[in-house]
Every structure is written in C-alpha cells, then in structure tokens.
Amino acid sequence: MAARWESVLQGYDVSRFEGEVREDLLCSICHDVPKDPRLCQNKDHIFCFAHISRHLHQNSHTCPVCIDPLTPETLRRPTGFLKNYLEDLKIKCDHHDRGCPDVVRLEDLRRHVDQCGFAPVMCGNEGCGTEVNKSDKEKHERNFCQFRIAKCHDCGAIKASQDEMKESIDAMKQFQAEMSAKQKEMNVKVDQMN
C-alpha cells in the first residue's frame, strides 16, 4: 500500500471517472489523469507536476518521453482545449468508498471533498478512537459512542459512560426489587391485622 503522501501526489485513477478518458491525456509517468498537470515545452507531453518535478530533480533536465531539454522553469500549464477538457472531466468523490454518491467536475473536486459529509473524522469523545463520516459525527458522539457523557433520565446525574449508566440502572433495579419485597411484606401484615 502506498504511503499517504504518495497517494496525494499520485494522479487520479482512470476508474474514478464517468465515461472514457483520452489515453493521450494521461500522465506520461504514472498513466493516470494528471494532478496539477504540466506540459513539456516543445511537444506537449503531459505529466503530474509532482512526478515531472521528481524526475527533473532526480534524473536529468530532459523530458522523459521525447528527451528534449526541460527544466522546472520551462514546464507549462495546460491552456485552452486541454485545460477545459481536464477541468470538465466528471470524477467520483474521494470518499466514494465511504458512501458518497457524488460525481463532480474535476475542477470542483477539492471544494467538494473539503465539504463532503462522508469525509472521515475521529469521534471527539475522550477515549474513543472511532473513525466516522463527518455527517455522522454528532449522532455517533451523542447516541452511539460507548465513551459519551450521558445524563441519567431518573436522577439527572451526568454519567461518563454506558458502563456507569448500566451500574446505576442495575442498582436502581435492585433497590426497586427490595422496595417491592418490603411492600409485599407490609401488605401481608396489614391483611393479618384486619
């Protein structure tokens, strides 16, 4: 499995896109739809910015496809048709595997992901390490988390966990059983007096 920082640098997998993506417009290094695309200066070979930057830094100052001279300064951003084509591609949300059904324009992906209710977040209750969808966080923390702070419906006391609540309920049931037994005892005595 790739490290998280590597997946951030990786292009967009073609399987995430609705419809076909032209093969000649994929990154010439990773063969995915380019993330932050750049072009070589003479022949329009396309790359993810991170990939071509790493290539130029580690290898040589040439295009890996045509071997023409290339430096970070001579890389170009796509314009016109190519820019519009890439921005208009329809892509599944980064959180599709977590349940997000949205398909958005590639240009709008970052904005959507930043606001997506299916983004993973950690429960804020102390002691809980559960990862939930952003839209489910409040409900999880209030209703389902075993580390939630709960208010006893009978006595109004704040309880720190389900275990404490269960202990309180068990104690109340025991007390109720004892009171019920005493009431039966008293009823028997009253009946004997009559």
Coordinates of C-alpha atoms in Angstrom, one line a residue, residues 114-193:
D114 CA -13.5 19.8 1.7
Q115 CA -17.2 19.9 2.4
C116 CA -18.2 16.3 1.9
G117 CA -20.2 14.7 4.7
F118 CA -18.6 11.3 4.0
A119 CA -15.1 12.6 4.9
P120 CA -13.5 10.5 7.7
V121 CA -13.3 12.3 11.1
M122 CA -12.5 11.0 14.6
C123 CA -15.0 10.9 17.4
G124 CA -14.4 13.8 19.8
N125 CA -15.2 11.8 22.9
E126 CA -12.2 11.2 25.2
G127 CA -11.1 7.6 25.0
C128 CA -12.9 6.8 21.7
G129 CA -10.8 6.2 18.6
T130 CA -13.7 5.5 16.2
E131 CA -13.5 7.0 12.7
V132 CA -16.9 8.0 11.4
N133 CA -18.3 10.0 8.5
K134 CA -18.3 13.8 9.1
S135 CA -22.1 13.9 8.7
D136 CA -22.5 11.1 11.4
K137 CA -20.1 12.5 14.0
E138 CA -22.6 14.3 16.1
K139 CA -25.1 11.4 16.1
H140 CA -22.3 9.0 17.0
E141 CA -21.0 11.1 19.8
R142 CA -24.4 11.7 21.3
N143 CA -26.2 8.4 20.7
F144 CA -23.8 5.5 19.9
C145 CA -20.3 6.2 21.4
Q146 CA -19.6 4.0 24.4
F147 CA -17.5 6.9 25.8
R148 CA -20.2 9.5 25.5
I149 CA -21.3 11.5 28.5
A150 CA -24.9 10.7 29.3
K151 CA -27.5 12.2 31.6
C152 CA -29.4 9.8 33.8
H153 CA -33.2 10.2 33.0
D154 CA -34.2 9.3 36.5
C155 CA -31.8 11.2 38.8
G156 CA -30.4 13.8 36.4
A157 CA -26.8 12.9 37.2
I158 CA -24.2 13.1 34.5
K159 CA -22.6 9.8 33.8
A160 CA -19.3 9.4 32.0
S161 CA -20.0 6.1 30.2
Q162 CA -22.5 3.4 29.4
D163 CA -20.9 1.2 32.0
E164 CA -21.6 3.8 34.7
M165 CA -25.2 4.1 33.4
K166 CA -25.6 0.4 33.4
E167 CA -24.3 0.2 37.0
S168 CA -26.8 2.9 38.1
I169 CA -29.7 1.2 36.3
D170 CA -28.7 -2.2 37.9
A171 CA -28.6 -0.5 41.3
M172 CA -32.0 1.1 40.8
K173 CA -33.5 -2.2 39.7
Q174 CA -32.0 -3.9 42.9
F175 CA -33.5 -1.1 45.0
Q176 CA -36.8 -1.4 43.2
A177 CA -36.9 -5.1 43.9
E178 CA -36.1 -4.6 47.6
M179 CA -38.9 -2.0 47.9
S180 CA -41.3 -4.3 46.1
A181 CA -40.5 -7.1 48.6
K182 CA -40.9 -4.7 51.5
Q183 CA -44.3 -3.6 50.1
K184 CA -45.5 -7.2 49.9
E185 CA -44.3 -7.8 53.5
M186 CA -46.3 -4.7 54.6
N187 CA -49.4 -5.8 52.7
V188 CA -49.2 -9.2 54.4
K189 CA -49.0 -7.5 57.8
V190 CA -51.9 -5.2 57.0
D191 CA -54.0 -8.2 55.9
Q192 CA -53.2 -10.0 59.1
M193 CA -54.3 -7.0 61.2

